[in-house]
Amino acid sequence: MRVLITGGAGFIGSHLVEAGRQAGWEIRVVDDLSRGSPAHLPEDVPLIRMDIRDPALEDLVADFRPTVIHHLAAQVDVAAAVADPWHDASVNVLGTIRVLQAACRGGVRRVILASSVAVYGEPERLPVSEDHPLRPLSPYGLSKAAAEAYARWFGAHHGLEVVILRYGNVYGPRQPAVGEAGVIARFLTALADGGRPVIHGDGRQIRDFVYVADVVAAHQQAMARGEGGIYNIGTGRAISIRGLYRLARAVAGVEREPDYGPPRPGDIRRMVLDVRRAQAELGWRPQVALPEGLARTWAWMRERGKGRTS
C-alpha cells in the first residue's frame, strides 16, 4: 500500500513511519523540517522537504498516487498561535486545504486528519464526547476546528473518505520540550538536566495523556475503518499537572520541587476524553498506562544521554 505522511519527520509522524515500514507500506514523507528531523526517519524512507502549502504538493501526490494520506503536519503550539494567529491559520487551515485538494486530484482514497481536543474549548461536562459543542479558546483550536470542517466538506462534496482523530495530550520519545502539549518532555528534560520544571498556573489543571504508540495504532486502525467518523484518541483517565509532576519525579528518581509560572493564554482548564466511539467503531483502545509510558520516555532520554540526574 502506498502511504503519504505529512509531518512524517516529526514526533508522532516518525513513529507512524516506523510502524508503516513494519507493516510493509510504501511510504513518502513530506515535512518542512521546522520541527521534524531527518534523523527520526529510516534511511530508506524518502523525505521530501516541502511546506504543505506549496502548490507542488499536488504534483507530488499525483505522481506518487498514495491510497491513504495521514495528515499530521501542523502548527501545534498554542502560545505561538496566540502570538501569531495568521501563521497558525495559514499552516493549519490553508495547508490542510492544499492536502485535501491534492488528495482529490491525485486519486487518494482516504485522508486521516490529525486534530486536537483544543477544538472543544472548556468542556461543559467530563468526559468529553465527540458530540460536545466546539468552542475553542485559542487561535490554535479555531484553526484545527476549521481544518476539520474543510475535511468534512471535501468528504461530502468530492467523495473523499475522511477520518478525523482528535488527540488528547500525546507524549513519548522524540517529543520536543516546547509548548503546553510537551509538558511531559519539559518535565523530564528539566529533571534530567538538574533544572527546576515550571508548572504554568496552579497545577490543578487536569489532562488526558496518551502514549504515542497508542496514537499510531489509532492511525493504523483508521486506515480501514471509521470512514466519515470523528474519534477522540485518549485514555479516558484524568490526572492533574501536579499529579503528573509527582509521577515524572518518581520515574526520574529526583526529589525536586517545581517552580510555578503564570497560566498560559488559551489553555483549557479541564480535559478528559470519552473514547468509547473509537473503541466501538475503530476497534482501538489505549494499551500503555501513564506510569509505563513515562518510564519508556525516561529510558529513551537516558539512553541518548540527554542530561543527568542530580
PDB file of C-alpha atoms in Angstrom:
ATOM      1  CA  MET A   1       0.000   0.000   0.000  1.00  0.00           C
ATOM      2  CA  ARG A   2       1.268   3.476  -0.881  1.00  0.00           C
ATOM      3  CA  VAL A   3       1.013   5.920   2.005  1.00  0.00           C
ATOM      4  CA  LEU A   4       1.934   9.607   2.235  1.00  0.00           C
ATOM      5  CA  ILE A   5       2.597  11.043   5.685  1.00  0.00           C
ATOM      6  CA  THR A   6       2.749  14.807   6.110  1.00  0.00           C
ATOM      7  CA  GLY A   7       4.769  15.846   9.140  1.00  0.00           C
ATOM      8  CA  GLY A   8       6.336  12.403   9.000  1.00  0.00           C
ATOM      9  CA  ALA A   9       9.723  13.532  10.315  1.00  0.00           C
ATOM     10  CA  GLY A  10       8.135  14.925  13.465  1.00  0.00           C
ATOM     11  CA  PHE A  11       7.345  13.446  16.851  1.00  0.00           C
ATOM     12  CA  ILE A  12       4.187  11.447  16.111  1.00  0.00           C
ATOM     13  CA  GLY A  13       4.721  11.164  12.368  1.00  0.00           C
ATOM     14  CA  SER A  14       8.085   9.441  12.662  1.00  0.00           C
ATOM     15  CA  HIS A  15       6.610   6.783  14.936  1.00  0.00           C
ATOM     16  CA  LEU A  16       3.886   6.239  12.348  1.00  0.00           C
ATOM     17  CA  VAL A  17       6.546   5.873   9.657  1.00  0.00           C
ATOM     18  CA  GLU A  18       8.273   3.158  11.684  1.00  0.00           C
ATOM     19  CA  ALA A  19       5.017   1.271  12.180  1.00  0.00           C
ATOM     20  CA  GLY A  20       4.210   1.613   8.491  1.00  0.00           C
ATOM     21  CA  ARG A  21       7.557   0.179   7.429  1.00  0.00           C
ATOM     22  CA  GLN A  22       6.952  -2.816   9.660  1.00  0.00           C
ATOM     23  CA  ALA A  23       3.529  -3.232   8.038  1.00  0.00           C
ATOM     24  CA  GLY A  24       5.064  -3.150   4.558  1.00  0.00           C
ATOM     25  CA  TRP A  25       3.772   0.234   3.372  1.00  0.00           C
ATOM     26  CA  GLU A  26       5.489   2.083   0.538  1.00  0.00           C
ATOM     27  CA  ILE A  27       5.957   5.467   2.223  1.00  0.00           C
ATOM     28  CA  ARG A  28       6.716   9.029   1.237  1.00  0.00           C
ATOM     29  CA  VAL A  29       7.229  11.671   3.908  1.00  0.00           C
ATOM     30  CA  VAL A  30       6.511  15.370   3.377  1.00  0.00           C
ATOM     31  CA  ASP A  31       7.935  17.646   6.063  1.00  0.00           C
ATOM     32  CA  ASP A  32       9.287  21.197   6.071  1.00  0.00           C
ATOM     33  CA  LEU A  33      11.609  20.245   8.968  1.00  0.00           C
ATOM     34  CA  SER A  34      10.534  23.244  11.021  1.00  0.00           C
ATOM     35  CA  ARG A  35      10.233  20.805  13.918  1.00  0.00           C
ATOM     36  CA  GLY A  36      10.927  17.399  12.419  1.00  0.00           C
ATOM     37  CA  SER A  37      14.339  15.910  11.744  1.00  0.00           C
ATOM     38  CA  PRO A  38      15.686  13.545   9.077  1.00  0.00           C
ATOM     39  CA  ALA A  39      17.396  11.703  11.942  1.00  0.00           C
ATOM     40  CA  HIS A  40      13.968  10.464  13.049  1.00  0.00           C
ATOM     41  CA  LEU A  41      13.497   8.553   9.805  1.00  0.00           C
ATOM     42  CA  PRO A  42      14.942   5.312   8.450  1.00  0.00           C
ATOM     43  CA  GLU A  43      17.411   5.973   5.634  1.00  0.00           C
ATOM     44  CA  ASP A  44      15.333   4.074   3.092  1.00  0.00           C
ATOM     45  CA  VAL A  45      12.191   6.205   3.545  1.00  0.00           C
ATOM     46  CA  PRO A  46      12.096   9.079   1.023  1.00  0.00           C
ATOM     47  CA  LEU A  47      11.783  12.500   2.642  1.00  0.00           C
ATOM     48  CA  ILE A  48      10.530  15.399   0.547  1.00  0.00           C
ATOM     49  CA  ARG A  49      11.298  18.697   2.244  1.00  0.00           C
ATOM     50  CA  MET A  50       8.245  20.765   1.431  1.00  0.00           C
ATOM     51  CA  ASP A  51       5.778  23.144   3.041  1.00  0.00           C
ATOM     52  CA  ILE A  52       2.291  21.636   2.792  1.00  0.00           C
ATOM     53  CA  ARG A  53       1.032  24.980   1.447  1.00  0.00           C
ATOM     54  CA  ASP A  54       3.272  24.633  -1.611  1.00  0.00           C
ATOM     55  CA  PRO A  55       1.272  24.040  -4.832  1.00  0.00           C
ATOM     56  CA  ALA A  56       3.930  21.475  -5.778  1.00  0.00           C
ATOM     57  CA  LEU A  57       2.351  19.158  -3.209  1.00  0.00           C
ATOM     58  CA  GLU A  58      -0.417  18.441  -5.710  1.00  0.00           C
ATOM     59  CA  ASP A  59       2.104  17.274  -8.320  1.00  0.00           C
ATOM     60  CA  LEU A  60       3.865  15.125  -5.747  1.00  0.00           C
ATOM     61  CA  VAL A  61       0.625  13.393  -4.761  1.00  0.00           C
ATOM     62  CA  ALA A  62      -0.413  12.946  -8.384  1.00  0.00           C
ATOM     63  CA  ASP A  63       2.934  11.304  -9.187  1.00  0.00           C
ATOM     64  CA  PHE A  64       3.062   9.032  -6.132  1.00  0.00           C
ATOM     65  CA  ARG A  65      -0.686   8.222  -6.100  1.00  0.00           C
ATOM     66  CA  PRO A  66      -0.970   7.078  -2.494  1.00  0.00           C
ATOM     67  CA  THR A  67      -4.011   5.154  -1.314  1.00  0.00           C
ATOM     68  CA  VAL A  68      -4.002   6.947   2.047  1.00  0.00           C
ATOM     69  CA  ILE A  69      -2.661  10.250   3.349  1.00  0.00           C
ATOM     70  CA  HIS A  70      -2.007  10.675   7.062  1.00  0.00           C
ATOM     71  CA  HIS A  71      -2.045  14.439   7.544  1.00  0.00           C
ATOM     72  CA  LEU A  72      -0.076  15.301  10.675  1.00  0.00           C
ATOM     73  CA  ALA A  73       1.829  18.407   9.534  1.00  0.00           C
ATOM     74  CA  ALA A  74       0.625  21.383  11.582  1.00  0.00           C
ATOM     75  CA  GLN A  75       1.479  24.371  13.722  1.00  0.00           C
ATOM     76  CA  VAL A  76       0.871  22.827  17.161  1.00  0.00           C
ATOM     77  CA  ASP A  77       1.998  25.421  19.726  1.00  0.00           C
ATOM     78  CA  VAL A  78      -0.923  27.172  21.447  1.00  0.00           C
ATOM     79  CA  ALA A  79       1.241  30.057  22.681  1.00  0.00           C
ATOM     80  CA  ALA A  80       2.681  30.564  19.192  1.00  0.00           C
ATOM     81  CA  ALA A  81      -0.852  30.606  17.776  1.00  0.00           C
ATOM     82  CA  VAL A  82      -1.863  33.295  20.264  1.00  0.00           C
ATOM     83  CA  ALA A  83       1.202  35.347  19.319  1.00  0.00           C
ATOM     84  CA  ASP A  84       0.759  34.886  15.572  1.00  0.00           C
ATOM     85  CA  PRO A  85      -2.731  33.691  14.643  1.00  0.00           C
ATOM     86  CA  TRP A  86      -2.163  34.475  10.964  1.00  0.00           C
ATOM     87  CA  HIS A  87       0.695  31.988  10.680  1.00  0.00           C
ATOM     88  CA  ASP A  88      -1.217  29.394  12.678  1.00  0.00           C
ATOM     89  CA  ALA A  89      -4.247  29.655  10.383  1.00  0.00           C
ATOM     90  CA  SER A  90      -2.077  29.710   7.272  1.00  0.00           C
ATOM     91  CA  VAL A  91      -0.462  26.376   8.137  1.00  0.00           C
ATOM     92  CA  ASN A  92      -3.385  24.619   9.788  1.00  0.00           C
ATOM     93  CA  VAL A  93      -6.209  25.804   7.531  1.00  0.00           C
ATOM     94  CA  LEU A  94      -4.660  26.668   4.163  1.00  0.00           C
ATOM     95  CA  GLY A  95      -2.161  23.841   4.475  1.00  0.00           C
ATOM     96  CA  THR A  96      -4.932  21.356   5.156  1.00  0.00           C
ATOM     97  CA  ILE A  97      -6.930  22.623   2.174  1.00  0.00           C
ATOM     98  CA  ARG A  98      -3.864  22.079  -0.009  1.00  0.00           C
ATOM     99  CA  VAL A  99      -3.539  18.497   1.260  1.00  0.00           C
ATOM    100  CA  LEU A 100      -7.241  17.818   0.666  1.00  0.00           C
ATOM    101  CA  GLN A 101      -7.134  19.286  -2.832  1.00  0.00           C
ATOM    102  CA  ALA A 102      -4.058  17.241  -3.641  1.00  0.00           C
ATOM    103  CA  ALA A 103      -5.805  14.119  -2.359  1.00  0.00           C
ATOM    104  CA  CYS A 104      -8.865  14.682  -4.535  1.00  0.00           C
ATOM    105  CA  ARG A 105      -6.867  15.488  -7.672  1.00  0.00           C
ATOM    106  CA  GLY A 106      -4.418  12.640  -7.058  1.00  0.00           C
ATOM    107  CA  GLY A 107      -6.986   9.895  -6.690  1.00  0.00           C
ATOM    108  CA  VAL A 108      -6.359   9.308  -2.978  1.00  0.00           C
ATOM    109  CA  ARG A 109      -8.991   7.133  -1.339  1.00  0.00           C
ATOM    110  CA  ARG A 110      -8.728   8.219   2.303  1.00  0.00           C
ATOM    111  CA  VAL A 111      -7.277  11.062   4.376  1.00  0.00           C
ATOM    112  CA  ILE A 112      -6.716  10.628   8.108  1.00  0.00           C
ATOM    113  CA  LEU A 113      -6.576  14.055   9.714  1.00  0.00           C
ATOM    114  CA  ALA A 114      -4.779  14.657  12.994  1.00  0.00           C
ATOM    115  CA  SER A 115      -6.852  17.075  15.054  1.00  0.00           C
ATOM    116  CA  SER A 116      -6.906  18.119  18.706  1.00  0.00           C
ATOM    117  CA  VAL A 117      -9.104  18.338  21.783  1.00  0.00           C
ATOM    118  CA  ALA A 118      -8.401  22.084  21.586  1.00  0.00           C
ATOM    119  CA  VAL A 119     -11.455  22.273  19.304  1.00  0.00           C
ATOM    120  CA  TYR A 120     -13.735  21.672  22.311  1.00  0.00           C
ATOM    121  CA  GLY A 121     -12.621  24.579  24.456  1.00  0.00           C
ATOM    122  CA  GLU A 122     -13.570  24.415  28.133  1.00  0.00           C
ATOM    123  CA  PRO A 123     -15.863  21.384  28.478  1.00  0.00           C
ATOM    124  CA  GLU A 124     -19.411  21.566  29.759  1.00  0.00           C
ATOM    125  CA  ARG A 125     -19.085  18.022  31.089  1.00  0.00           C
ATOM    126  CA  LEU A 126     -16.487  15.305  31.520  1.00  0.00           C
ATOM    127  CA  PRO A 127     -15.540  13.038  29.912  1.00  0.00           C
ATOM    128  CA  VAL A 128     -15.887  14.898  26.611  1.00  0.00           C
ATOM    129  CA  SER A 129     -17.564  13.008  23.783  1.00  0.00           C
ATOM    130  CA  GLU A 130     -17.220  13.772  20.082  1.00  0.00           C
ATOM    131  CA  ASP A 131     -20.701  15.350  20.105  1.00  0.00           C
ATOM    132  CA  HIS A 132     -19.643  18.094  22.518  1.00  0.00           C
ATOM    133  CA  PRO A 133     -20.028  21.635  21.087  1.00  0.00           C
ATOM    134  CA  LEU A 134     -16.884  23.138  19.579  1.00  0.00           C
ATOM    135  CA  ARG A 135     -15.933  26.317  21.465  1.00  0.00           C
ATOM    136  CA  PRO A 136     -12.169  26.706  21.051  1.00  0.00           C
ATOM    137  CA  LEU A 137     -10.372  29.118  23.366  1.00  0.00           C
ATOM    138  CA  SER A 138      -7.278  29.720  21.248  1.00  0.00           C
ATOM    139  CA  PRO A 139      -6.424  30.502  17.632  1.00  0.00           C
ATOM    140  CA  TYR A 140      -4.906  27.016  17.505  1.00  0.00           C
ATOM    141  CA  GLY A 141      -8.218  25.424  18.486  1.00  0.00           C
ATOM    142  CA  LEU A 142     -10.014  27.614  15.962  1.00  0.00           C
ATOM    143  CA  SER A 143      -7.674  26.603  13.149  1.00  0.00           C
ATOM    144  CA  LYS A 144      -7.999  22.908  13.926  1.00  0.00           C
ATOM    145  CA  ALA A 145     -11.795  23.203  14.022  1.00  0.00           C
ATOM    146  CA  ALA A 146     -11.724  24.963  10.651  1.00  0.00           C
ATOM    147  CA  ALA A 147      -9.448  22.261   9.226  1.00  0.00           C
ATOM    148  CA  GLU A 148     -11.926  19.629  10.388  1.00  0.00           C
ATOM    149  CA  ALA A 149     -14.800  21.490   8.740  1.00  0.00           C
ATOM    150  CA  TYR A 150     -12.937  21.696   5.430  1.00  0.00           C
ATOM    151  CA  ALA A 151     -12.114  17.990   5.625  1.00  0.00           C
ATOM    152  CA  ARG A 152     -15.781  17.134   6.136  1.00  0.00           C
ATOM    153  CA  TRP A 153     -16.731  19.401   3.206  1.00  0.00           C
ATOM    154  CA  PHE A 154     -14.234  17.687   0.912  1.00  0.00           C
ATOM    155  CA  GLY A 155     -15.612  14.355   2.044  1.00  0.00           C
ATOM    156  CA  ALA A 156     -19.197  15.343   1.317  1.00  0.00           C
ATOM    157  CA  HIS A 157     -18.586  17.113  -1.993  1.00  0.00           C
ATOM    158  CA  HIS A 158     -15.697  15.164  -3.524  1.00  0.00           C
ATOM    159  CA  GLY A 159     -16.275  11.645  -2.255  1.00  0.00           C
ATOM    160  CA  LEU A 160     -13.042  11.648  -0.267  1.00  0.00           C
ATOM    161  CA  GLU A 161     -13.042   9.246   2.670  1.00  0.00           C
ATOM    162  CA  VAL A 162     -12.074  11.279   5.729  1.00  0.00           C
ATOM    163  CA  VAL A 163     -11.328  10.150   9.274  1.00  0.00           C
ATOM    164  CA  ILE A 164     -10.651  12.758  11.955  1.00  0.00           C
ATOM    165  CA  LEU A 165      -8.672  11.839  15.072  1.00  0.00           C
ATOM    166  CA  ARG A 166      -8.879  14.310  17.956  1.00  0.00           C
ATOM    167  CA  TYR A 167      -5.769  13.731  20.036  1.00  0.00           C
ATOM    168  CA  GLY A 168      -5.543  14.182  23.766  1.00  0.00           C
ATOM    169  CA  ASN A 169      -2.146  15.167  25.170  1.00  0.00           C
ATOM    170  CA  VAL A 170       0.260  12.928  23.274  1.00  0.00           C
ATOM    171  CA  TYR A 171       3.648  12.119  24.810  1.00  0.00           C
ATOM    172  CA  GLY A 172       6.574   9.780  24.304  1.00  0.00           C
ATOM    173  CA  PRO A 173      10.070   9.548  22.810  1.00  0.00           C
ATOM    174  CA  ARG A 174      11.127  12.326  20.388  1.00  0.00           C
ATOM    175  CA  GLN A 175       8.615  14.847  21.697  1.00  0.00           C
ATOM    176  CA  PRO A 176      10.093  18.363  21.730  1.00  0.00           C
ATOM    177  CA  ALA A 177      10.111  20.030  25.134  1.00  0.00           C
ATOM    178  CA  VAL A 178       8.127  23.065  23.997  1.00  0.00           C
ATOM    179  CA  GLY A 179       4.603  24.307  24.498  1.00  0.00           C
ATOM    180  CA  GLU A 180       1.755  23.112  26.675  1.00  0.00           C
ATOM    181  CA  ALA A 181       1.418  19.869  24.738  1.00  0.00           C
ATOM    182  CA  GLY A 182       5.030  18.975  25.550  1.00  0.00           C
ATOM    183  CA  VAL A 183       4.682  19.209  29.310  1.00  0.00           C
ATOM    184  CA  ILE A 184       5.978  15.673  29.934  1.00  0.00           C
ATOM    185  CA  ALA A 185       9.019  16.275  27.742  1.00  0.00           C
ATOM    186  CA  ARG A 186       9.636  19.573  29.549  1.00  0.00           C
ATOM    187  CA  PHE A 187       9.353  17.989  32.983  1.00  0.00           C
ATOM    188  CA  LEU A 188      11.650  15.062  32.182  1.00  0.00           C
ATOM    189  CA  THR A 189      14.205  17.209  30.371  1.00  0.00           C
ATOM    190  CA  ALA A 190      14.436  19.627  33.296  1.00  0.00           C
ATOM    191  CA  LEU A 191      14.729  16.771  35.798  1.00  0.00           C
ATOM    192  CA  ALA A 192      17.454  15.143  33.698  1.00  0.00           C
ATOM    193  CA  ASP A 193      19.397  18.389  33.340  1.00  0.00           C
ATOM    194  CA  GLY A 194      19.259  19.354  37.012  1.00  0.00           C
ATOM    195  CA  GLY A 195      16.785  22.187  36.469  1.00  0.00           C
ATOM    196  CA  ARG A 196      13.500  23.028  38.151  1.00  0.00           C
ATOM    197  CA  PRO A 197      10.479  22.262  35.960  1.00  0.00           C
ATOM    198  CA  VAL A 198       7.919  25.027  35.615  1.00  0.00           C
ATOM    199  CA  ILE A 199       4.212  24.418  36.137  1.00  0.00           C
ATOM    200  CA  HIS A 200       2.090  27.088  34.496  1.00  0.00           C
ATOM    201  CA  GLY A 201      -0.849  28.102  36.675  1.00  0.00           C
ATOM    202  CA  ASP A 202      -1.721  26.325  39.906  1.00  0.00           C
ATOM    203  CA  GLY A 203      -1.102  22.815  38.574  1.00  0.00           C
ATOM    204  CA  ARG A 204      -4.649  21.688  39.282  1.00  0.00           C
ATOM    205  CA  GLN A 205      -5.488  21.594  35.572  1.00  0.00           C
ATOM    206  CA  ILE A 206      -6.446  18.076  34.513  1.00  0.00           C
ATOM    207  CA  ARG A 207      -5.458  16.372  31.283  1.00  0.00           C
ATOM    208  CA  ASP A 208      -5.763  13.101  29.389  1.00  0.00           C
ATOM    209  CA  PHE A 209      -2.284  11.892  28.390  1.00  0.00           C
ATOM    210  CA  VAL A 210      -1.995   9.258  25.642  1.00  0.00           C
ATOM    211  CA  TYR A 211       1.205   7.466  24.670  1.00  0.00           C
ATOM    212  CA  VAL A 212       2.465   7.956  21.126  1.00  0.00           C
ATOM    213  CA  ALA A 213       2.364   4.243  20.236  1.00  0.00           C
ATOM    214  CA  ASP A 214      -1.353   4.201  21.035  1.00  0.00           C
ATOM    215  CA  VAL A 215      -1.927   7.194  18.748  1.00  0.00           C
ATOM    216  CA  VAL A 216      -0.052   5.402  15.963  1.00  0.00           C
ATOM    217  CA  ALA A 217      -2.254   2.352  16.481  1.00  0.00           C
ATOM    218  CA  ALA A 218      -5.332   4.571  16.083  1.00  0.00           C
ATOM    219  CA  HIS A 219      -3.987   5.826  12.741  1.00  0.00           C
ATOM    220  CA  GLN A 220      -3.437   2.251  11.619  1.00  0.00           C
ATOM    221  CA  GLN A 221      -6.951   1.220  12.594  1.00  0.00           C
ATOM    222  CA  ALA A 222      -8.398   4.275  10.844  1.00  0.00           C
ATOM    223  CA  MET A 223      -6.918   3.190   7.522  1.00  0.00           C
ATOM    224  CA  ALA A 224      -9.604   0.557   7.080  1.00  0.00           C
ATOM    225  CA  ARG A 225     -12.387   1.618   9.449  1.00  0.00           C
ATOM    226  CA  GLY A 226     -14.319   4.669  10.561  1.00  0.00           C
ATOM    227  CA  GLU A 227     -14.990   6.399   7.236  1.00  0.00           C
ATOM    228  CA  GLY A 228     -16.518   9.823   7.821  1.00  0.00           C
ATOM    229  CA  GLY A 229     -16.025   9.486  11.570  1.00  0.00           C
ATOM    230  CA  ILE A 230     -14.585  11.751  14.236  1.00  0.00           C
ATOM    231  CA  TYR A 231     -12.810   9.991  17.082  1.00  0.00           C
ATOM    232  CA  ASN A 232     -11.306  11.033  20.401  1.00  0.00           C
ATOM    233  CA  ILE A 233      -7.907   9.450  20.930  1.00  0.00           C
ATOM    234  CA  GLY A 234      -7.052   9.495  24.616  1.00  0.00           C
ATOM    235  CA  THR A 235      -7.298   7.221  27.633  1.00  0.00           C
ATOM    236  CA  GLY A 236     -10.403   8.439  29.447  1.00  0.00           C
ATOM    237  CA  ARG A 237      -8.241   8.852  32.556  1.00  0.00           C
ATOM    238  CA  ALA A 238      -7.618  12.222  34.181  1.00  0.00           C
ATOM    239  CA  ILE A 239      -4.560  13.440  36.022  1.00  0.00           C
ATOM    240  CA  SER A 240      -3.684  16.886  37.321  1.00  0.00           C
ATOM    241  CA  ILE A 241      -0.487  18.592  36.227  1.00  0.00           C
ATOM    242  CA  ARG A 242       0.701  18.406  39.845  1.00  0.00           C
ATOM    243  CA  GLY A 243      -0.046  14.693  39.889  1.00  0.00           C
ATOM    244  CA  LEU A 244       1.760  14.290  36.596  1.00  0.00           C
ATOM    245  CA  TYR A 245       4.814  16.006  38.034  1.00  0.00           C
ATOM    246  CA  ARG A 246       4.823  13.667  41.012  1.00  0.00           C
ATOM    247  CA  LEU A 247       4.818  10.684  38.640  1.00  0.00           C
ATOM    248  CA  ALA A 248       7.562  12.205  36.485  1.00  0.00           C
ATOM    249  CA  ARG A 249       9.689  12.898  39.546  1.00  0.00           C
ATOM    250  CA  ALA A 250       9.247   9.327  40.753  1.00  0.00           C
ATOM    251  CA  VAL A 251      10.217   7.892  37.360  1.00  0.00           C
ATOM    252  CA  ALA A 252      13.309  10.103  37.256  1.00  0.00           C
ATOM    253  CA  GLY A 253      14.234   9.313  40.858  1.00  0.00           C
ATOM    254  CA  VAL A 254      14.686  13.002  41.603  1.00  0.00           C
ATOM    255  CA  GLU A 255      13.339  14.803  44.690  1.00  0.00           C
ATOM    256  CA  ARG A 256      12.953  18.346  43.432  1.00  0.00           C
ATOM    257  CA  GLU A 257      10.057  20.762  43.773  1.00  0.00           C
ATOM    258  CA  PRO A 258       8.795  22.591  40.694  1.00  0.00           C
ATOM    259  CA  ASP A 259       8.579  26.300  40.088  1.00  0.00           C
ATOM    260  CA  TYR A 260       5.241  27.902  39.235  1.00  0.00           C
ATOM    261  CA  GLY A 261       4.624  30.397  36.457  1.00  0.00           C
ATOM    262  CA  PRO A 262       1.609  32.310  35.149  1.00  0.00           C
ATOM    263  CA  PRO A 263      -1.144  30.446  33.299  1.00  0.00           C
ATOM    264  CA  ARG A 264      -0.776  30.208  29.538  1.00  0.00           C
ATOM    265  CA  PRO A 265      -3.272  32.156  27.405  1.00  0.00           C
ATOM    266  CA  GLY A 266      -5.675  29.825  25.612  1.00  0.00           C
ATOM    267  CA  ASP A 267      -5.083  26.839  27.894  1.00  0.00           C
ATOM    268  CA  ILE A 268      -8.041  24.624  28.761  1.00  0.00           C
ATOM    269  CA  ARG A 269      -8.598  24.031  32.469  1.00  0.00           C
ATOM    270  CA  ARG A 270     -10.077  20.515  32.370  1.00  0.00           C
ATOM    271  CA  MET A 271      -9.956  17.870  29.662  1.00  0.00           C
ATOM    272  CA  VAL A 272     -10.698  14.152  29.793  1.00  0.00           C
ATOM    273  CA  LEU A 273     -11.908  12.242  26.759  1.00  0.00           C
ATOM    274  CA  ASP A 274     -14.688   9.768  26.192  1.00  0.00           C
ATOM    275  CA  VAL A 275     -13.033   7.213  23.880  1.00  0.00           C
ATOM    276  CA  ARG A 276     -15.875   4.698  23.571  1.00  0.00           C
ATOM    277  CA  ARG A 277     -16.624   5.596  19.949  1.00  0.00           C
ATOM    278  CA  ALA A 278     -13.068   4.788  18.860  1.00  0.00           C
ATOM    279  CA  GLN A 279     -13.269   1.515  20.750  1.00  0.00           C
ATOM    280  CA  ALA A 280     -16.579   0.562  19.161  1.00  0.00           C
ATOM    281  CA  GLU A 281     -16.018   1.741  15.584  1.00  0.00           C
ATOM    282  CA  LEU A 282     -12.251   1.557  15.087  1.00  0.00           C
ATOM    283  CA  GLY A 283     -11.617  -1.413  17.338  1.00  0.00           C
ATOM    284  CA  TRP A 284      -8.993   0.695  19.102  1.00  0.00           C
ATOM    285  CA  ARG A 285      -8.197   1.101  22.757  1.00  0.00           C
ATOM    286  CA  PRO A 286      -5.181   2.552  24.566  1.00  0.00           C
ATOM    287  CA  GLN A 287      -2.685  -0.038  25.773  1.00  0.00           C
ATOM    288  CA  VAL A 288       0.020   1.945  27.586  1.00  0.00           C
ATOM    289  CA  ALA A 289      -0.760   3.281  31.057  1.00  0.00           C
ATOM    290  CA  LEU A 290       0.761   6.618  32.058  1.00  0.00           C
ATOM    291  CA  PRO A 291       3.378   5.263  34.532  1.00  0.00           C
ATOM    292  CA  GLU A 292       4.614   2.800  31.921  1.00  0.00           C
ATOM    293  CA  GLY A 293       4.669   5.449  29.190  1.00  0.00           C
ATOM    294  CA  LEU A 294       6.618   7.826  31.431  1.00  0.00           C
ATOM    295  CA  ALA A 295       9.122   5.092  32.216  1.00  0.00           C
ATOM    296  CA  ARG A 296       9.587   4.335  28.491  1.00  0.00           C
ATOM    297  CA  THR A 297      10.073   8.028  27.709  1.00  0.00           C
ATOM    298  CA  TRP A 298      12.566   8.492  30.549  1.00  0.00           C
ATOM    299  CA  ALA A 299      14.518   5.407  29.451  1.00  0.00           C
ATOM    300  CA  TRP A 300      14.687   6.776  25.900  1.00  0.00           C
ATOM    301  CA  MET A 301      16.036  10.094  27.182  1.00  0.00           C
ATOM    302  CA  ARG A 302      18.637   8.422  29.374  1.00  0.00           C
ATOM    303  CA  GLU A 303      19.796   6.133  26.566  1.00  0.00           C
ATOM    304  CA  ARG A 304      20.567   9.200  24.482  1.00  0.00           C
ATOM    305  CA  GLY A 305      22.436  10.924  27.265  1.00  0.00           C
ATOM    306  CA  LYS A 306      20.114  13.903  27.450  1.00  0.00           C
ATOM    307  CA  GLY A 307      21.250  15.375  30.715  1.00  0.00           C
ATOM    308  CA  ARG A 308      21.965  13.726  34.049  1.00  0.00           C
ATOM    309  CA  THR A 309      20.027  13.260  37.260  1.00  0.00           C
ATOM    310  CA  SER A 310      21.139  15.250  40.289  1.00  0.00           C
TER     311      SER A 310
END
